[in-house]
Short mmCIF file of C-alpha atoms and ligand atoms in Angstrom, two decimals:
data_model
loop_
_atom_site.label_atom_id
_atom_site.label_comp_id
_atom_site.label_asym_id
_atom_site.label_seq_id
_atom_site.Cartn_x
_atom_site.Cartn_y
_atom_site.Cartn_z
CA MET I 161 40.29 260.18 285.36
CA ASN I 162 43.34 260.09 283.08
CA ASN I 163 46.20 262.95 283.89
CA PHE I 164 46.00 266.00 281.42
CA ILE I 165 47.17 269.28 280.92
CA TYR I 166 44.76 271.71 279.85
CA GLU I 167 45.17 274.88 277.29
CA ASN I 168 42.88 277.04 275.35
CA ARG I 169 44.02 280.70 274.74
CA THR I 170 41.61 281.52 272.47
CA LYS I 171 39.20 284.23 273.78
CA VAL I 172 36.03 283.56 272.48
CA PHE I 173 32.90 286.85 271.82
CA PHE I 174 29.61 285.10 270.91
CA GLY I 175 26.58 286.29 269.99
CA LYS I 176 24.31 288.63 267.72
CA GLY I 177 26.11 291.91 266.73
CA CYS I 178 29.41 290.59 268.31
CA VAL I 179 32.07 291.62 265.30
CA LYS I 180 30.46 295.50 265.45
CA GLU I 181 30.55 295.24 269.43
CA PHE I 182 34.18 294.14 269.82
CA LEU I 183 36.01 293.51 265.98
CA ALA I 184 37.58 297.29 266.18
CA CYS I 185 38.96 297.13 269.95
CA LEU I 186 40.64 293.28 269.35
CA THR I 187 42.65 294.47 266.20
CA GLY I 188 43.44 298.20 268.07
CA ASN I 189 47.05 296.88 268.64
CA TYR I 190 47.62 296.06 265.19
CA THR I 191 48.58 298.52 261.89
CA THR I 192 47.73 296.14 258.84
CA VAL I 193 45.82 293.53 258.92
CA MET I 194 44.75 290.86 256.43
CA MET I 195 40.96 289.87 255.40
CA ALA I 196 41.50 286.52 254.37
CA TYR I 197 38.29 284.54 252.86
CA GLY I 198 36.43 281.56 250.71
CA GLN I 199 35.15 281.91 247.65
CA GLY I 200 32.43 285.07 247.67
CA SER I 201 29.87 284.03 249.98
CA VAL I 202 30.98 286.80 252.31
CA LYS I 203 30.33 289.26 249.59
CA LYS I 204 26.95 288.19 248.70
CA ASN I 205 26.16 288.25 252.51
CA GLY I 206 27.22 291.34 252.94
CA ILE I 207 29.61 289.80 256.41
CA TYR I 208 33.01 291.29 253.97
CA ASP I 209 31.18 294.72 253.89
CA GLU I 210 30.66 295.45 257.51
CA ILE I 211 34.00 294.01 258.25
CA LEU I 212 35.82 296.17 256.45
CA GLY I 213 34.32 298.70 256.81
CA ILE I 214 34.79 298.63 260.68
CA LEU I 215 38.56 298.36 260.26
CA MET I 216 38.90 300.86 257.45
CA LYS I 217 36.73 303.21 259.44
CA ALA I 218 39.50 302.14 262.60
CA GLY I 219 42.12 303.33 259.94
CA LYS I 220 44.00 299.93 258.75
CA ASN I 221 46.29 299.10 256.36
CA VAL I 222 43.70 296.28 254.60
CA VAL I 223 45.59 293.27 253.10
CA ASP I 224 43.33 291.07 250.71
CA PHE I 225 43.68 287.55 250.43
CA PRO I 226 40.38 286.24 248.95
CA GLY I 227 39.66 282.43 247.31
CA ILE I 228 40.76 280.05 250.30
CA MET I 229 39.18 276.76 248.88
CA PRO I 230 36.82 274.41 250.62
CA ASN I 231 39.99 271.46 251.72
CA PRO I 232 42.45 274.16 251.72
CA THR I 233 45.62 273.10 249.48
CA TYR I 234 49.24 273.71 250.68
CA GLU I 235 49.47 275.85 247.73
CA LYS I 236 47.16 278.26 249.04
CA VAL I 237 48.75 278.41 252.47
CA MET I 238 52.31 279.50 250.66
CA GLU I 239 50.26 282.04 248.57
CA GLY I 240 49.31 283.60 251.87
CA VAL I 241 52.17 282.97 253.40
CA ARG I 242 54.20 285.09 250.67
CA LEU I 243 51.79 287.97 251.10
CA VAL I 244 51.92 287.99 254.78
CA ARG I 245 56.01 288.65 254.12
CA ASN I 246 55.62 291.36 251.28
CA SER I 247 52.87 293.18 253.20
CA GLY I 248 54.10 293.20 256.39
CA THR I 249 51.08 291.43 257.71
CA GLU I 250 50.46 292.39 261.61
CA LEU I 251 47.06 290.08 262.21
CA ILE I 252 45.43 287.46 260.13
CA LEU I 253 41.85 287.60 259.97
CA ALA I 254 40.34 284.66 259.04
CA ILE I 255 36.53 285.07 257.73
CA GLY I 256 34.80 281.54 257.18
CA GLY I 257 34.73 278.17 257.85
CA GLY I 258 37.44 275.58 258.92
CA SER I 259 38.74 275.87 255.56
CA VAL I 260 39.25 279.00 255.74
CA MET I 261 40.69 279.29 259.47
CA ASP I 262 42.83 276.24 258.62
CA CYS I 263 44.47 277.97 255.60
CA CYS I 264 44.90 280.95 258.07
CA LYS I 265 46.54 278.87 260.98
CA ALA I 266 48.93 277.21 258.70
CA VAL I 267 49.80 280.79 257.05
CA SER I 268 50.29 282.36 260.19
CA LEU I 269 53.09 278.76 261.41
CA ALA I 270 54.85 278.88 257.69
CA ALA I 271 55.41 282.86 257.51
CA ARG I 272 57.52 282.96 260.39
CA TYR I 273 58.91 279.34 259.42
CA GLU I 274 62.34 279.09 257.44
CA GLY I 275 62.09 275.67 256.87
CA ASP I 276 59.62 273.38 254.84
CA ALA I 277 56.55 273.83 256.66
CA TRP I 278 55.16 271.12 255.15
CA GLU I 279 57.78 268.70 256.21
CA ASN I 280 58.37 269.73 259.41
CA PHE I 281 55.22 270.22 260.75
CA TRP I 282 52.49 268.48 258.50
CA GLU I 283 54.15 265.33 257.43
CA ARG I 284 55.46 265.11 260.45
CA LYS I 285 54.38 266.46 264.22
CA GLY I 286 56.39 269.39 264.65
CA ILE I 287 57.55 271.61 267.37
CA ILE I 288 56.57 275.43 267.26
CA ASP I 289 59.27 277.08 269.34
CA PHE I 290 58.54 280.59 267.87
CA GLU I 291 55.26 283.07 267.91
CA PRO I 292 53.28 282.32 265.12
CA VAL I 293 51.55 285.91 263.42
CA PRO I 294 49.00 286.27 265.20
CA LEU I 295 45.67 285.77 264.31
CA GLY I 296 41.83 286.04 264.85
CA VAL I 297 38.60 284.50 263.36
CA VAL I 298 35.32 285.36 262.35
CA VAL I 299 33.14 281.99 262.37
CA THR I 300 30.67 282.23 258.98
CA THR I 301 29.91 278.24 259.70
CA GLY I 302 29.83 275.80 262.21
CA GLY I 303 31.14 272.30 262.60
CA THR I 304 34.84 271.84 262.79
CA GLY I 305 35.71 274.16 265.89
CA SER I 306 38.43 275.15 264.25
CA GLU I 307 37.90 278.40 266.07
CA CYS I 308 38.83 276.82 269.07
CA ASN I 309 42.06 274.57 268.38
CA GLY I 310 45.13 274.83 266.89
CA ALA I 311 44.77 272.36 264.29
CA ALA I 312 45.09 273.21 260.54
CA VAL I 313 43.77 270.64 258.47
CA ILE I 314 46.03 270.74 254.70
CA THR I 315 45.83 269.44 251.47
CA ASN I 316 49.27 268.55 249.63
CA LYS I 317 47.91 267.81 246.74
CA ALA I 318 50.56 266.64 244.86
CA ARG I 319 51.25 264.14 247.08
CA LYS I 320 47.61 263.37 247.85
CA ILE I 321 47.62 263.91 251.03
CA LYS I 322 45.20 265.50 253.53
CA THR I 323 46.26 265.74 257.24
CA GLY I 324 46.61 268.18 260.55
CA TYR I 325 48.40 268.04 263.86
CA ASP I 326 46.65 269.96 266.78
CA TYR I 327 49.20 272.93 268.10
CA PRO I 328 48.27 274.98 270.89
CA ALA I 329 50.49 278.26 269.51
CA CYS I 330 48.09 277.58 266.04
CA ASN I 331 44.99 278.73 268.07
CA PRO I 332 43.53 281.88 267.35
CA LEU I 333 43.86 284.60 270.13
CA PHE I 334 40.39 285.83 269.64
CA ALA I 335 36.83 284.07 267.79
CA LEU I 336 34.41 286.20 266.85
CA MET I 337 31.20 283.96 266.91
CA ASP I 338 28.38 285.46 265.37
CA PRO I 339 25.47 282.69 264.82
CA ALA I 340 22.82 285.20 262.58
CA TYR I 341 26.37 284.81 260.29
CA THR I 342 25.39 281.19 259.61
CA PHE I 343 21.73 282.13 258.21
CA SER I 344 23.16 281.99 254.45
CA VAL I 345 25.09 278.69 254.75
CA PRO I 346 23.01 276.62 252.21
CA GLU I 347 20.93 273.51 254.14
CA GLN I 348 23.06 271.13 253.12
CA GLN I 349 26.68 272.79 254.20
CA VAL I 350 24.10 273.36 257.71
CA MET I 351 24.21 269.08 257.73
CA SER I 352 27.33 268.43 257.05
CA GLY I 353 28.72 270.79 259.77
CA ALA I 354 26.55 269.83 262.12
CA PHE I 355 27.37 266.41 262.03
CA ASP I 356 30.88 266.86 261.24
CA SER I 357 30.19 268.31 265.42
CA LEU I 358 28.50 264.95 266.07
CA SER I 359 31.19 262.85 264.59
CA HIS I 360 33.89 264.30 266.74
CA ILE I 361 32.14 263.80 269.48
CA MET I 362 31.36 260.33 268.49
CA GLU I 363 35.49 259.89 267.75
CA THR I 364 36.06 260.69 271.04
CA TYR I 365 33.24 259.02 273.16
CA PHE I 366 34.06 255.38 271.70
CA SER I 367 37.45 255.21 273.09
CA GLU I 368 39.40 254.57 276.32
CA PRO I 369 38.38 254.80 279.49
CA ASP I 370 34.99 253.94 279.66
CA SER I 371 34.78 253.82 283.30
CA GLN I 372 32.68 256.49 284.43
CA ASN I 373 34.28 260.55 283.47
CA VAL I 374 32.95 263.16 283.15
CA SER I 375 34.10 263.59 279.57
CA ASP I 376 31.54 261.23 278.35
CA GLU I 377 28.51 262.45 279.93
CA ILE I 378 29.35 265.76 278.42
CA ALA I 379 29.75 263.90 275.17
CA GLU I 380 26.38 262.28 275.92
CA ALA I 381 24.72 265.49 276.18
CA LEU I 382 26.60 267.10 273.43
CA MET I 383 25.20 264.93 270.92
CA ARG I 384 21.72 265.36 272.12
CA SER I 385 22.39 268.79 271.84
CA VAL I 386 23.03 268.62 268.01
CA ILE I 387 20.88 266.12 267.63
CA ARG I 388 17.85 268.39 268.57
CA ASN I 389 19.21 271.47 266.92
CA ILE I 390 19.84 269.84 263.40
CA ARG I 391 15.75 268.78 263.85
CA LEU I 392 14.84 272.16 264.57
CA ALA I 393 17.65 273.91 262.38
CA ARG I 394 15.61 271.59 259.25
CA GLN I 395 12.21 273.00 260.60
CA ASN I 396 12.60 276.74 260.43
CA PRO I 397 16.54 277.19 259.34
CA THR I 398 16.06 281.03 260.72
CA ASP I 399 15.58 279.61 264.15
CA TYR I 400 17.84 281.37 265.65
CA THR I 401 18.35 279.24 269.03
CA ALA I 402 18.88 276.29 267.27
CA ARG I 403 22.12 277.79 265.13
CA SER I 404 23.38 279.84 267.96
CA ASN I 405 23.11 276.27 269.96
CA LEU I 406 25.02 274.49 266.54
CA LEU I 407 27.41 277.21 266.71
CA TRP I 408 28.62 276.73 270.01
CA ASP I 409 27.90 272.51 270.00
CA SER I 410 30.43 272.55 267.26
CA THR I 411 32.91 274.55 269.44
CA LEU I 412 32.68 272.53 272.76
CA SER I 413 33.27 269.44 270.33
CA GLU I 414 36.44 270.02 269.55
CA ASN I 415 38.00 272.57 271.73
CA ARG I 416 39.86 269.77 273.38
CA LEU I 417 37.35 269.83 276.42
CA ILE I 418 35.80 266.44 275.92
CA LYS I 419 39.28 265.12 275.40
CA LEU I 420 40.28 265.46 278.45
CA GLY I 421 41.54 261.83 279.66
CA LYS I 422 40.46 260.43 276.62
CA LYS I 423 42.57 258.61 274.26
CA CYS I 424 39.79 259.42 271.49
CA ASP I 425 39.63 257.34 268.11
CA PHE I 426 39.52 259.69 264.80
CA THR I 427 39.58 256.47 263.17
CA CYS I 428 36.56 258.22 260.26
CA HIS I 429 38.37 261.44 260.24
CA LEU I 430 41.85 260.25 258.88
CA ILE I 431 40.31 257.78 256.41
CA ALA I 432 37.91 261.09 255.53
CA HIS I 433 40.82 262.87 254.95
CA GLN I 434 42.15 260.48 252.73
CA ILE I 435 38.81 259.82 250.60
CA GLY I 436 38.92 264.06 250.54
CA ALA I 437 42.79 263.76 249.13
CA TYR I 438 41.72 261.84 246.59
CA THR I 439 38.06 262.81 245.15
CA ASP I 440 38.30 266.75 247.58
CA CYS I 441 35.12 265.39 248.90
CA ASN I 442 32.93 267.52 251.49
CA HIS I 443 34.35 266.69 254.81
CA GLY I 444 31.09 266.47 257.15
CA GLN I 445 29.46 264.22 254.43
CA ALA I 446 32.48 262.14 254.63
CA VAL I 447 32.22 261.14 258.17
CA ALA I 448 28.25 260.77 257.67
CA VAL I 449 28.90 258.10 254.87
CA LEU I 450 31.96 256.16 257.14
CA HIS I 451 30.82 256.32 260.96
CA PRO I 452 28.20 253.62 260.72
CA VAL I 453 29.31 250.73 258.89
CA TYR I 454 33.21 251.81 260.44
CA TYR I 455 30.70 251.09 263.41
CA ARG I 456 29.16 248.24 262.42
CA HIS I 457 33.08 246.36 262.00
CA ILE I 458 33.87 247.03 265.68
CA TYR I 459 31.08 247.29 267.92
CA ARG I 460 31.76 244.26 269.54
CA ASP I 461 34.86 245.34 270.30
CA GLY I 462 33.72 248.38 272.71
CA LEU I 463 30.44 246.40 273.56
CA PRO I 464 29.26 248.35 276.09
CA LYS I 465 29.95 251.80 275.34
CA PHE I 466 27.78 251.00 272.11
CA VAL I 467 25.15 249.58 274.62
CA ARG I 468 25.01 252.97 276.71
CA PHE I 469 24.92 255.12 273.50
CA ALA I 470 21.56 253.52 272.28
CA GLU I 471 20.43 254.65 275.57
CA ASN I 472 21.58 257.59 276.12
CA VAL I 473 21.93 258.86 273.12
CA TRP I 474 19.16 257.77 271.34
CA MET I 475 17.14 256.32 273.93
CA ILE I 476 16.51 253.30 272.61
CA PRO I 477 14.64 251.26 275.86
CA ARG I 478 16.17 247.84 276.91
CA GLU I 479 12.64 245.72 275.84
CA GLY I 480 14.46 242.09 276.76
CA ARG I 481 17.23 243.30 273.61
CA THR I 482 20.39 241.78 274.17
CA ASP I 483 23.51 243.82 274.60
CA GLU I 484 24.01 243.05 270.70
CA GLU I 485 20.77 244.09 269.65
CA MET I 486 20.98 247.26 271.78
CA ALA I 487 24.40 248.20 269.93
CA GLU I 488 22.59 247.46 267.00
CA ALA I 489 19.53 249.26 267.57
CA GLY I 490 22.02 252.48 268.54
CA ILE I 491 24.15 252.05 265.39
CA GLY I 492 20.73 251.44 263.22
CA ALA I 493 19.32 254.99 265.34
CA LEU I 494 22.07 256.78 263.64
CA ALA I 495 22.61 255.63 260.52
CA ASP I 496 18.71 256.15 259.73
CA PHE I 497 19.26 260.17 261.20
CA ILE I 498 21.65 260.69 259.10
CA ARG I 499 18.99 259.26 256.48
CA GLU I 500 16.76 261.85 257.62
CA THR I 501 19.15 264.56 257.21
CA GLY I 502 19.55 263.92 253.64
CA LEU I 503 23.57 263.62 253.75
CA PRO I 504 24.60 261.10 251.20
CA MET I 505 25.25 257.49 252.37
CA THR I 506 27.54 256.29 249.76
CA LEU I 507 31.07 256.67 248.75
CA ARG I 508 29.91 257.59 244.64
CA GLU I 509 27.96 260.16 246.06
CA LEU I 510 31.14 261.65 247.62
CA GLY I 511 32.80 261.21 244.08
CA VAL I 512 35.09 257.72 244.76
CA LYS I 513 35.03 256.60 241.11
CA ASP I 514 35.94 252.70 241.29
CA GLN I 515 37.50 249.90 243.46
CA ARG I 516 40.95 251.05 242.15
CA GLU I 517 40.66 253.93 243.86
CA MET I 518 39.21 252.63 246.96
CA LYS I 519 42.28 250.67 247.22
CA LEU I 520 44.68 253.27 246.46
CA ILE I 521 42.92 255.35 249.46
CA ALA I 522 42.53 252.43 251.49
CA ASP I 523 46.26 251.62 251.58
CA SER I 524 46.67 255.86 251.74
CA CYS I 525 45.39 256.41 255.22
CA HIS I 526 46.94 256.52 258.84
CA TYR I 527 46.17 254.54 261.65
CA SER I 528 44.79 256.11 264.45
CA PRO I 529 45.83 254.11 267.78
CA GLY I 530 43.02 255.57 269.71
CA GLY I 531 40.43 253.29 268.49
CA TYR I 532 38.97 250.13 270.02
CA ARG I 533 40.41 248.05 267.23
CA ARG I 534 43.22 248.32 264.89
CA ILE I 535 41.97 248.49 261.64
CA MET I 536 44.16 247.40 258.73
CA PRO I 537 43.85 248.96 255.01
CA GLU I 538 42.40 245.53 253.85
CA GLU I 539 39.46 245.95 256.88
CA ILE I 540 39.16 249.33 255.64
CA LEU I 541 38.93 248.20 252.15
CA GLU I 542 35.96 246.25 252.63
CA ILE I 543 34.55 249.29 254.58
CA PHE I 544 34.31 250.58 251.44
CA ARG I 545 32.48 248.29 249.59
CA GLU I 546 29.76 248.57 252.02
CA CYS I 547 29.92 251.78 251.26
CA LEU I 548 30.24 252.23 247.61
O1 LIG M 815 34.35 279.71 250.15
P1 LIG M 815 32.95 280.09 250.43
O2 LIG M 815 32.20 281.22 249.22
O3 LIG M 815 33.30 281.25 252.12
O4 LIG M 815 31.85 279.26 250.66
C1 LIG M 815 31.93 278.26 251.82
C2 LIG M 815 32.12 276.88 251.24
O5 LIG M 815 31.91 276.40 250.36
C3 LIG M 815 30.56 278.12 252.77
N1 LIG M 815 30.38 279.22 253.19
C4 LIG M 815 30.89 280.05 254.58
N2 LIG M 815 29.88 279.92 255.17
C5 LIG M 815 29.27 280.79 254.46
C6 LIG M 815 28.77 279.77 253.38
N3 LIG M 815 28.05 280.13 252.95
C7 LIG M 815 26.67 280.77 252.77
N4 LIG M 815 27.16 281.99 254.02
C8 LIG M 815 27.85 281.77 254.91
N5 LIG M 815 27.63 282.22 255.92
O6 LIG M 815 30.44 276.85 253.01
C9 LIG M 815 31.10 275.92 252.20
C10 LIG M 815 32.18 274.87 253.37
O7 LIG M 815 33.02 275.75 253.79
P2 LIG M 815 34.27 275.47 254.51
O8 LIG M 815 35.11 275.87 255.46
O9 LIG M 815 35.10 274.77 253.79
O10 LIG M 815 33.32 274.30 255.85
P3 LIG M 815 33.90 273.44 257.08
O11 LIG M 815 33.89 274.53 258.03
O12 LIG M 815 33.26 272.43 257.08
O13 LIG M 815 35.54 273.42 256.68
C11 LIG M 815 36.20 271.96 256.54
C12 LIG M 815 37.44 271.60 255.93
O14 LIG M 815 37.97 272.23 257.72
C13 LIG M 815 38.03 270.47 258.02
C14 LIG M 815 38.62 269.62 257.32
O15 LIG M 815 39.14 268.74 256.64
C15 LIG M 815 38.01 270.86 255.40
O16 LIG M 815 39.00 270.65 254.99
N6 LIG M 815 38.43 270.04 259.54
C16 LIG M 815 39.46 270.56 260.11
C17 LIG M 815 39.40 270.43 262.08
C18 LIG M 815 40.03 271.68 262.86
N7 LIG M 815 40.71 272.98 262.50
O17 LIG M 815 39.67 271.03 264.02
C19 LIG M 815 38.53 269.39 262.06
C20 LIG M 815 37.73 268.80 261.32
O18 LIG M 815 38.11 267.43 261.78
C21 LIG M 815 38.30 268.93 259.79
O19 LIG M 815 38.94 268.10 259.06
ZN1 LIG M 816 35.44 267.01 261.60
#
């Protein structure tokens, strides 16, 4: 194993009824609590009323921060910052998926910072030498793992940049995760979130070191779990066991655990973020389109790992196949699985318009140093043409 430091301060409360059981106690030290949420789902499915009821009964001053959009923008973050400052919010309660949680982490950081937060924490990695506003989260859809990390992926629309860094100081203090809260998520979003988890695991697994290490072994078990439970959840959307496994798989994929001692690639993520900056597409769908094509480009640079992926994740028997044939069979199984889940397979489905836009996106992508090989903008463009 390579050297590492492990820290994760988020306390997780997982399971049916956890919000009712623990929320009042967790908010005990705070008088003014901000309820932050998305574009209406929590009002339709009753989650908003349940939480408001608990906070009112506990005698809190409740501040409302509605309308956080998928792919949250820096403008929305600054709206939240003004609200926190003007209302004297002592605790931010993010109720939603990755977008709401990320936006709230960014608000909690920027509300306690006097300088240009975009420039100093998103444009480049900064140092947080102050305490952000305390943040708790209630997860309503899984996939990003945002509940247990410090990353806040934010879009700067004016500059066409979507980016984020993992700041441990931005980890939520607590995460309430009731799998039953995710039952109302539309199937397309369940699939896209679950594929996002699978993508986080693959982006970590396909990087050095490749010699025997426990992080890769956990990653393989997690990939098998995501694949199995996606299938079960598709057959029966109210299968609590499948939905709870998917929700916890997603936390384990992004709480830094499987990254310990690994370089981590995340090339597909950096590209997907820039596709999002130009098209506002769904994040899980973007990584689904990119993965098989990207892997066909790089598998020869990490061949033994791609063979292991085919054998240990997709259970493909050798049957006289060469290493290259095994690797290609593993990537083929991944592509077939994406098709099976109904996720998109092309850039057009994500809203990418034409070759000109593809070139602008390719040129805007950041370089990820953890991959098996450096991918230059010309090759990203080639990947895009193959995905169109
Ligand atoms: O806005 P509402 O009306 O709430 O609807 C949301 C939204 O339309 C809906 N939804 C959420 N919970 C629901 C529900 N609908 C019905 N019932 C419920 N219980 O789902 C839609 C998508 O929500 P969103 O939060 O956007 O999805 P996701 O969790 O996939 O988050 C995506 C964002 O997270 C970023 C992505 O880039 C993207 O901006 N990521 C954050 C990461 C992190 N912080 O570690 C890592 C990821 O790689 C990713 O980049
Ligand atoms: Zn992701």
